[in-house]
Coordinates of N, CA and C in Angstrom, one line a residue:
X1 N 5.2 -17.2 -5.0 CA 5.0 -15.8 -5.2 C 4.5 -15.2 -4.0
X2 N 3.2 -15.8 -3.3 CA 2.5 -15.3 -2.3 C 2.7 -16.3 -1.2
X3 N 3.1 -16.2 0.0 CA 2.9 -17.6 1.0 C 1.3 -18.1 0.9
X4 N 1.2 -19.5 1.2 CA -0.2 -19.5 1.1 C -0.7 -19.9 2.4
X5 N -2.2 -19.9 2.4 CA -2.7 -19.3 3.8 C -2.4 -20.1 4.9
X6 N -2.7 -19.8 6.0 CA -2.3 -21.5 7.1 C -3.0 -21.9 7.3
X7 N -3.9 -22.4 6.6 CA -4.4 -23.6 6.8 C -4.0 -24.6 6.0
X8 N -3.2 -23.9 4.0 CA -2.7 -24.8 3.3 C -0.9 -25.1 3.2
X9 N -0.5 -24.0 4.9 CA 0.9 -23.5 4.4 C 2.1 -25.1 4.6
X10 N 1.2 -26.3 4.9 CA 2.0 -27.3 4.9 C 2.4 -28.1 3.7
X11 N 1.7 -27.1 2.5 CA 1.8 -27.6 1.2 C 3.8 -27.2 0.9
X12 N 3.8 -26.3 1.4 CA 5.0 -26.2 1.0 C 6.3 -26.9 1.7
X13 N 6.1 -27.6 2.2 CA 6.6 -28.7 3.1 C 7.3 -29.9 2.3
X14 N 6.0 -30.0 1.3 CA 5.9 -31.4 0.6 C 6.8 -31.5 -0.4
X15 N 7.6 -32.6 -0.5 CA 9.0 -32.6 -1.6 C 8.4 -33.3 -3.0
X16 N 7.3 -33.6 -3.0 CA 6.8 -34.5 -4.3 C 4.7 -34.2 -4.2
X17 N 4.8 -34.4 -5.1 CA 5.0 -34.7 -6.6 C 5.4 -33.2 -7.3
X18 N 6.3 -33.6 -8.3 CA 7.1 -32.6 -8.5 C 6.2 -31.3 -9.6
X19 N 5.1 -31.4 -9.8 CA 4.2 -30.7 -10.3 C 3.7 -30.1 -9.6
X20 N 3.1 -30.7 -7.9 CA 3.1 -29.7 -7.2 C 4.1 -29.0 -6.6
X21 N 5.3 -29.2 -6.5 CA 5.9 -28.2 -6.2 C 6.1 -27.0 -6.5
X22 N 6.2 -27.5 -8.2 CA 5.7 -26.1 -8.9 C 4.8 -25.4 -8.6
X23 N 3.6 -25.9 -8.5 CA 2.1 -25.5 -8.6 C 2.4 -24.6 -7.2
X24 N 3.0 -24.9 -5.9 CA 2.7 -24.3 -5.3 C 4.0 -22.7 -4.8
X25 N 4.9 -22.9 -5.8 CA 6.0 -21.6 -6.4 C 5.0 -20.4 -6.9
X26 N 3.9 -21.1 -7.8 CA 3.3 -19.8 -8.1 C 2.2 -19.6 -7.5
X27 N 1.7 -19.8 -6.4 CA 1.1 -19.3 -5.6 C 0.7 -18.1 -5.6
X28 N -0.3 -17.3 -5.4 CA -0.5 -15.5 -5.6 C -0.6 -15.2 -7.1
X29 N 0.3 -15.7 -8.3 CA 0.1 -15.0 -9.3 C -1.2 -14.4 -9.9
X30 N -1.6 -13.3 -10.0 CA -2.8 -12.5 -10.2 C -3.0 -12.3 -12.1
X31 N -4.2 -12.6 -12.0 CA -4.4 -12.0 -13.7 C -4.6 -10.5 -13.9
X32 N -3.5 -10.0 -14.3 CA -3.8 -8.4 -14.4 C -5.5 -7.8 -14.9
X33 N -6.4 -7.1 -14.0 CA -7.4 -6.5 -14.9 C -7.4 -5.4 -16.2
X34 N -8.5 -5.3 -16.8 CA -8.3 -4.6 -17.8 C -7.8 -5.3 -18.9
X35 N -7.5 -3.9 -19.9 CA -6.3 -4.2 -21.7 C -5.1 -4.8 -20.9
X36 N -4.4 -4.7 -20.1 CA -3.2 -5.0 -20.0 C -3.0 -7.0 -19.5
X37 N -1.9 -7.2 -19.6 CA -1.7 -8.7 -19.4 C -0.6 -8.5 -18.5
X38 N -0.9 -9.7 -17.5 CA 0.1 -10.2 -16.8 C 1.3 -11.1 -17.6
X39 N 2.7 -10.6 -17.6 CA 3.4 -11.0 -18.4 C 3.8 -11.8 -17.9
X40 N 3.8 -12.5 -16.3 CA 4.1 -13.8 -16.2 C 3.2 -15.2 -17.1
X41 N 1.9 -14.6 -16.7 CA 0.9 -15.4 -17.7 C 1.1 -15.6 -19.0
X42 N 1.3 -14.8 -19.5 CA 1.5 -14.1 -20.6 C 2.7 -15.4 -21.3
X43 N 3.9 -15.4 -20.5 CA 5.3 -16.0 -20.6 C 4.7 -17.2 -20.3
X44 N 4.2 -17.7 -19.7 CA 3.6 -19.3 -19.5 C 3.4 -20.0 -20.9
X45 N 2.3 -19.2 -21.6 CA 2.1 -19.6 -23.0 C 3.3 -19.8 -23.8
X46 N 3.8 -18.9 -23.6 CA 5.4 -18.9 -24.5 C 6.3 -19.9 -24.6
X47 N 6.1 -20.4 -23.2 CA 7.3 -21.3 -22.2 C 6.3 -22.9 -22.6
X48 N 5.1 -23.3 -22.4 CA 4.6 -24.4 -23.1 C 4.1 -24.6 -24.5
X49 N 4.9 -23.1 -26.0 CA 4.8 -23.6 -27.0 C 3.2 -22.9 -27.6
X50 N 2.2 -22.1 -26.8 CA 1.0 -21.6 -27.4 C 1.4 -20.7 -27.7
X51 N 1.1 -20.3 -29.4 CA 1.0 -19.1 -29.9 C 0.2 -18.2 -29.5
X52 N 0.4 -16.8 -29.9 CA 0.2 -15.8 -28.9 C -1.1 -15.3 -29.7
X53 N -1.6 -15.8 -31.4 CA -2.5 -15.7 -31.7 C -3.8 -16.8 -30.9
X54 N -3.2 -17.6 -30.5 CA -3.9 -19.2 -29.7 C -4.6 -18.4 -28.0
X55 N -3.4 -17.9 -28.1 CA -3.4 -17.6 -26.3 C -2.8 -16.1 -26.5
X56 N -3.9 -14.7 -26.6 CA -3.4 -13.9 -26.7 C -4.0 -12.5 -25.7
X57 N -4.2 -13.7 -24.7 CA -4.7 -12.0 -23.5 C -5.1 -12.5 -22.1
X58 N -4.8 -12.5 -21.0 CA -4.5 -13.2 -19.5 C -6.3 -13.1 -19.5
X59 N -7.2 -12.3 -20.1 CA -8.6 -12.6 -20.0 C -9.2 -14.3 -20.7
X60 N -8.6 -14.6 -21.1 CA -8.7 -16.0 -21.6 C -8.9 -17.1 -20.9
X61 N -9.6 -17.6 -20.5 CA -9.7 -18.6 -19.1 C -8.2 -19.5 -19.1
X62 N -7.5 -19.6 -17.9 CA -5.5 -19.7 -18.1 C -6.0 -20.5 -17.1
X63 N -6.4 -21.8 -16.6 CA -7.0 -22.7 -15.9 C -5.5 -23.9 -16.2
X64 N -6.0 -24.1 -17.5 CA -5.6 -25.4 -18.4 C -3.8 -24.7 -18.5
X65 N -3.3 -23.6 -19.0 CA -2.5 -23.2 -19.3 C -1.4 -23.3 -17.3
X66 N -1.9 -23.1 -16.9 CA -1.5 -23.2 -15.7 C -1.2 -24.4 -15.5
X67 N -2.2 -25.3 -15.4 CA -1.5 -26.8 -15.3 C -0.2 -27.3 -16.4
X68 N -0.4 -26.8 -17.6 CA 0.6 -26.9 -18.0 C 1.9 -26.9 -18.2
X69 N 2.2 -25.2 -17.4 CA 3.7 -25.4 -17.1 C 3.7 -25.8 -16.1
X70 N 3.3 -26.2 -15.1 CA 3.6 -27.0 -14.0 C 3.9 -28.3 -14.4
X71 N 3.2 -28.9 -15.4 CA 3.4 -30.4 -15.8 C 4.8 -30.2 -16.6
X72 N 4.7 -29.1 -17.8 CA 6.2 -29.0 -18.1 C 7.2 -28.6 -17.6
X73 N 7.4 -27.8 -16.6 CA 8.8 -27.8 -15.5 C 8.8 -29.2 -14.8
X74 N 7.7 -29.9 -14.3 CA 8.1 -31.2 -13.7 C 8.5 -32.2 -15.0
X75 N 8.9 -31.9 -15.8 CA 9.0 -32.6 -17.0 C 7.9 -33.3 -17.2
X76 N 6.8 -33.7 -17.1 CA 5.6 -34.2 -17.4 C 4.9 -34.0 -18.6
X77 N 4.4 -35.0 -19.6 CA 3.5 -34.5 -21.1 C 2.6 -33.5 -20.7
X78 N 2.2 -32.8 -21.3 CA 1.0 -32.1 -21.9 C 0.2 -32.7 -22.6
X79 N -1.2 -32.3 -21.9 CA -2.7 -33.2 -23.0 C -2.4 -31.8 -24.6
X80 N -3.0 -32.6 -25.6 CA -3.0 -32.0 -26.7 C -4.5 -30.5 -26.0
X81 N -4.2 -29.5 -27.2 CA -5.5 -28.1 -26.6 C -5.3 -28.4 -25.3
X82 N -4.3 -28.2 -24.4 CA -4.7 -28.4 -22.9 C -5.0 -26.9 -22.2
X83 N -5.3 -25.6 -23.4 CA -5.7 -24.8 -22.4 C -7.7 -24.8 -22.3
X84 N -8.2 -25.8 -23.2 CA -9.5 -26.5 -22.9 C -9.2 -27.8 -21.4
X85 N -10.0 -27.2 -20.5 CA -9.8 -27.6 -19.4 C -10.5 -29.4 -19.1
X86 N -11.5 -29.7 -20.2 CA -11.6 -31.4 -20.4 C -10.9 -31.8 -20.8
X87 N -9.9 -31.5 -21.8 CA -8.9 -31.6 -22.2 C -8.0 -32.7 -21.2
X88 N -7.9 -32.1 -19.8 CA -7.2 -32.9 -19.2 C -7.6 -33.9 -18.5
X89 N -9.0 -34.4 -19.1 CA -9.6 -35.4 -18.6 C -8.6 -37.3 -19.4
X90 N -7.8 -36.6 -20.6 CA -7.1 -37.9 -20.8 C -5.9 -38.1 -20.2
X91 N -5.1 -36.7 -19.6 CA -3.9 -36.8 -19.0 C -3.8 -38.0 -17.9
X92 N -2.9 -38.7 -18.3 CA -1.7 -39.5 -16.9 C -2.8 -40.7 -17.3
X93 N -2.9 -41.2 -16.1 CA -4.3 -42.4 -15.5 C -5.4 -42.4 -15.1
X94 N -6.4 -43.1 -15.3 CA -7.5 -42.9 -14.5 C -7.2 -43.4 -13.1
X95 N -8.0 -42.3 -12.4 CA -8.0 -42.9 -11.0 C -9.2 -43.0 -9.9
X96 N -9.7 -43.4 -9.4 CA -10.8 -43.7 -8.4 C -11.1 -42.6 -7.4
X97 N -9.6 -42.6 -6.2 CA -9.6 -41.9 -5.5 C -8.7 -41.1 -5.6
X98 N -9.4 -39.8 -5.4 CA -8.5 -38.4 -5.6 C -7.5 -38.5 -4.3
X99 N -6.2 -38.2 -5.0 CA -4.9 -38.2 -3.7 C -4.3 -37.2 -4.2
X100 N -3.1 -36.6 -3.2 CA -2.5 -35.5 -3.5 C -1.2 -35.2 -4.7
X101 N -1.9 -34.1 -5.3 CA -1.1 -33.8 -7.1 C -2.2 -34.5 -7.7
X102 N -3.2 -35.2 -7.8 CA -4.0 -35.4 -9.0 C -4.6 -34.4 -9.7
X103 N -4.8 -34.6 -10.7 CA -5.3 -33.7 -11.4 C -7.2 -33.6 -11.8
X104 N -7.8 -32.7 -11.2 CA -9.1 -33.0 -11.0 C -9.9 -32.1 -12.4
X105 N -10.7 -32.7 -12.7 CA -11.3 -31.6 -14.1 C -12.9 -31.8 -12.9
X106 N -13.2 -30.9 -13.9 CA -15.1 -30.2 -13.0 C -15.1 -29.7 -14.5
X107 N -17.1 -30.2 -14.2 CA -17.7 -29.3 -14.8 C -18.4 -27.9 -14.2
X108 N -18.5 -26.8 -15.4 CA -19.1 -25.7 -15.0 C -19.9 -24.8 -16.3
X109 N -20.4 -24.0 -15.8 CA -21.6 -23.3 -16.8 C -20.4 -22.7 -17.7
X110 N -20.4 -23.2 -19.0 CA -19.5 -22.6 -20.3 C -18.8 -23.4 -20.4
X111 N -18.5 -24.3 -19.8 CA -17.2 -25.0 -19.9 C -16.5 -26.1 -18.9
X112 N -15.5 -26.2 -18.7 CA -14.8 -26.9 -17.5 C -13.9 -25.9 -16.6
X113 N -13.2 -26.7 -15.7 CA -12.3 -26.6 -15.4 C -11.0 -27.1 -14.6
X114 N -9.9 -27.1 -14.6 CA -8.9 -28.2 -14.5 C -8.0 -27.6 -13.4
X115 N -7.1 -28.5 -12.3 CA -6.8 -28.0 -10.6 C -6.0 -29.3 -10.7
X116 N -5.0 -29.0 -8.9 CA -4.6 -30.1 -8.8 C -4.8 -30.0 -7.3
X117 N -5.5 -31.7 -6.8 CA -5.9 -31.9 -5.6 C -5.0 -31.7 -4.7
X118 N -5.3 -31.4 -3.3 CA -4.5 -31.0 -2.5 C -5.0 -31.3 -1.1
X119 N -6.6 -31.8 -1.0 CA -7.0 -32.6 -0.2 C -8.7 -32.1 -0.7
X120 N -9.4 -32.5 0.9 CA -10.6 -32.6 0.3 C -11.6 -32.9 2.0
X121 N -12.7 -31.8 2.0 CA -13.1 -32.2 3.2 C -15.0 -33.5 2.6
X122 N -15.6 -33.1 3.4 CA -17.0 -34.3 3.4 C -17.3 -33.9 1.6
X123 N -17.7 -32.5 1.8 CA -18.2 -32.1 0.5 C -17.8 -31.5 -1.0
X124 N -16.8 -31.2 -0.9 CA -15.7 -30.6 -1.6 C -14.5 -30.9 -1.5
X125 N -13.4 -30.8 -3.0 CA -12.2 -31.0 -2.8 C -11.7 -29.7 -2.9
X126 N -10.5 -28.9 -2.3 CA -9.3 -28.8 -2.4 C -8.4 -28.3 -3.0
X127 N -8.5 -27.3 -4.2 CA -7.9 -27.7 -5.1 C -7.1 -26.5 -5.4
X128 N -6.1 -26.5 -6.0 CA -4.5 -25.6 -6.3 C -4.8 -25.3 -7.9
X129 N -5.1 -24.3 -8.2 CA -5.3 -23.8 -10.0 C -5.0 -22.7 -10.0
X130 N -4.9 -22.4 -11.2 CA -5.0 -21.0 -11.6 C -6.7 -20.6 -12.5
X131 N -6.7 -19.4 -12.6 CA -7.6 -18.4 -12.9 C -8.4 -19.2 -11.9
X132 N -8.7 -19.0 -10.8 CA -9.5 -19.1 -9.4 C -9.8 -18.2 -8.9
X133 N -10.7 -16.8 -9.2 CA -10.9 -15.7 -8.8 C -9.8 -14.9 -9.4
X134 N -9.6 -15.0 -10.9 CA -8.3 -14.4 -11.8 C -7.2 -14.8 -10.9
X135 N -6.7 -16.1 -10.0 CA -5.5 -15.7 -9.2 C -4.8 -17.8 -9.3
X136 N -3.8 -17.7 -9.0 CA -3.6 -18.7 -8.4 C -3.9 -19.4 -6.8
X137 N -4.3 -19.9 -6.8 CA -4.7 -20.2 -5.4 C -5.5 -21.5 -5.1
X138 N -6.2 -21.6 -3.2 CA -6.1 -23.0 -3.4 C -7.9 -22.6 -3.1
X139 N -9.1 -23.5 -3.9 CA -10.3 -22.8 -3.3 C -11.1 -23.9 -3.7
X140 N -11.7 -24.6 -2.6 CA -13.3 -25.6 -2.4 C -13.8 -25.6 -3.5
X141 N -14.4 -27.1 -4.3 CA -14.6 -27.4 -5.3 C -15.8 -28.0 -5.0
X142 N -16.7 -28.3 -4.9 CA -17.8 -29.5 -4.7 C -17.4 -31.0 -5.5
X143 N -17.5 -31.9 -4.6 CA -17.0 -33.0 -5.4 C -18.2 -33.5 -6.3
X144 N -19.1 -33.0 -6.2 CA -20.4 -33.3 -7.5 C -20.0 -32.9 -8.9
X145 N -19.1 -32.2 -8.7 CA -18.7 -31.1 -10.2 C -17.4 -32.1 -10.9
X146 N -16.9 -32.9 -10.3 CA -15.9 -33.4 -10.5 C -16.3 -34.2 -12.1
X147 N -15.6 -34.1 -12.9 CA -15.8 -35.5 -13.9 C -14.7 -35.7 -14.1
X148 N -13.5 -35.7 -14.0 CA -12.3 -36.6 -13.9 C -10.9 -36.9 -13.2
X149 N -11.3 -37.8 -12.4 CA -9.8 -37.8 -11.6 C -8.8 -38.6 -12.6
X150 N -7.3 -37.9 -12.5 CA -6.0 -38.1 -13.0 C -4.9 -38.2 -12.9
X151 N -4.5 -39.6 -12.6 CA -3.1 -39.5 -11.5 C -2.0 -39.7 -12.6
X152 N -0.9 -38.6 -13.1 CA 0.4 -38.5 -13.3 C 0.9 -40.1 -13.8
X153 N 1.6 -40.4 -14.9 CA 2.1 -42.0 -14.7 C 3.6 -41.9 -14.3
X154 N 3.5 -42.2 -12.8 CA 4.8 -42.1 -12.2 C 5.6 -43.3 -12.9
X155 N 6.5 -43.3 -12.9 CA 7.6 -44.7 -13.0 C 7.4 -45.3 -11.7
X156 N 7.5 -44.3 -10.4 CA 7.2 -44.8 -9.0 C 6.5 -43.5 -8.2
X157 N 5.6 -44.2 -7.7 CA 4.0 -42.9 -7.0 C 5.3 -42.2 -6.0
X158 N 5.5 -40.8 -5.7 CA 5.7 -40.5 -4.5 C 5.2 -41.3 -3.0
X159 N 5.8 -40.9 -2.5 CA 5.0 -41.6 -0.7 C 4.3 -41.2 -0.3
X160 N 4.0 -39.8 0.0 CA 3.6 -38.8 -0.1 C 2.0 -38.6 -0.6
X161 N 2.1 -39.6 -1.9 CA 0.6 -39.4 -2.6 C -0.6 -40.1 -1.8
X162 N -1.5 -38.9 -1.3 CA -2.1 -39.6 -0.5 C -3.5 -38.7 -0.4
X163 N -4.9 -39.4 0.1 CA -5.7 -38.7 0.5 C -5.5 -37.7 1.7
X164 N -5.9 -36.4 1.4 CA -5.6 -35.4 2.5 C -7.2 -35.2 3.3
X165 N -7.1 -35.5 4.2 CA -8.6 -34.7 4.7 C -8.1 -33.6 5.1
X166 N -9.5 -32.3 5.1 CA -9.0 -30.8 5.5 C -10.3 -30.5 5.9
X167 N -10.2 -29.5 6.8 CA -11.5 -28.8 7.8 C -12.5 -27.9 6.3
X168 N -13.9 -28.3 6.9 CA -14.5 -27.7 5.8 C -14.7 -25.7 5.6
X169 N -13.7 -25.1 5.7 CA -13.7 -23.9 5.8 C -13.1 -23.5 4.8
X170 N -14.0 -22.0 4.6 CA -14.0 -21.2 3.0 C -15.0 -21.3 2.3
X171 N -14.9 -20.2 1.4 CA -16.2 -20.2 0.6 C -15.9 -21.6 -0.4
X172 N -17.1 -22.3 -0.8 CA -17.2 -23.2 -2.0 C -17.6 -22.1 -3.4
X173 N -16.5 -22.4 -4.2 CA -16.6 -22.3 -5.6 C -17.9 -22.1 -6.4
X174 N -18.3 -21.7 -7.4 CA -19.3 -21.9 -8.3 C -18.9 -21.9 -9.9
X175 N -18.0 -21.2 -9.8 CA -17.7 -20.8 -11.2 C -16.1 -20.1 -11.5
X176 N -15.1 -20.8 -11.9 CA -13.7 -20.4 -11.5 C -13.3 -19.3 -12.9
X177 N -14.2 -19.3 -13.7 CA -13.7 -18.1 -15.0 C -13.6 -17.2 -14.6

């Protein structure tokens, strides 16, 4: 939707994992403010099966719902409630070390929240979500917040999947609702 910045514009480079590819097509998408909804958001729900009484207003934290069509255009399952963002703490496999396309859950005041890694400097990861300042985008996570890394069950890992180190620049996160 939006190029993304240069420091992350080599994301778009990358031919796998095919969830991020996606993830990184919607780049820019914005949660409309106000009564009104972003009808791409909006159509996301539609397109992974959530009723519109379930998921009925882009003010809804769309964290979890984001990851999901990304996992459903890469053909990939969906965790069951996966617009609850621990939720995707059972998705794919456990994994140790976060590499790129994992799926990282954090905790945060109210709740969680669910991303896909994209590298990671000393103190923070990295990470590619949606509702991240109501937006899609890629924005510093503290890795203390982390409680689940989750790697995809490939039939065969991309090559590609790998730890990214990246320069510690940008604001760090506190709270992505």
């Amino acid at each position: 939707m939006n190029p993304l910045p240069g420091n992350y514009r080599w994301l778009s480079a990358e031919a796998a994992p095919r969830h991020l590819v996606e993830a990184v097509k919607l780049h820019g998408v914005l949660e409309t403010p106000g009564a009104k909804d972003n009808p791409t958001i909006m159509g996301w729900a539609d397109e992974v099966g959530i009723a519109r009484n379930v998921y009925s207003s882009d003010e809804v934290p769309w964290c979890g719902l984001f990851v999901s069509v990304i996992m459903k255009r890469a053909q990939r399952d969906v965790v069951a409630s996966p617009l609850w963002a621990r939720s995707w703490s059972t998705f794919g496999v456990e994994a140790d070390t976060a590499m790129l396309g994992d799926v990282l859950v954090f905790s945060r005041n109210g709740g969680g929240h669910v991303g896909i890694y994209v590298g990671e400097d000393k103190d923070c990861y990295h990470v590619l979500g949606g509702n991240q300042s109501n937006q899609v985008n890629v924005t510093r996570i503290m890795k203390s917040r982390c409680i689940a890394i989750r790697r995809p069950p490939y039939r065969q890992q991309p090559d590609n999947v790998r730890v990214v180190q990246l320069s510690a620049r940008g604001a760090i996160s506190t709270n992505e609702a």
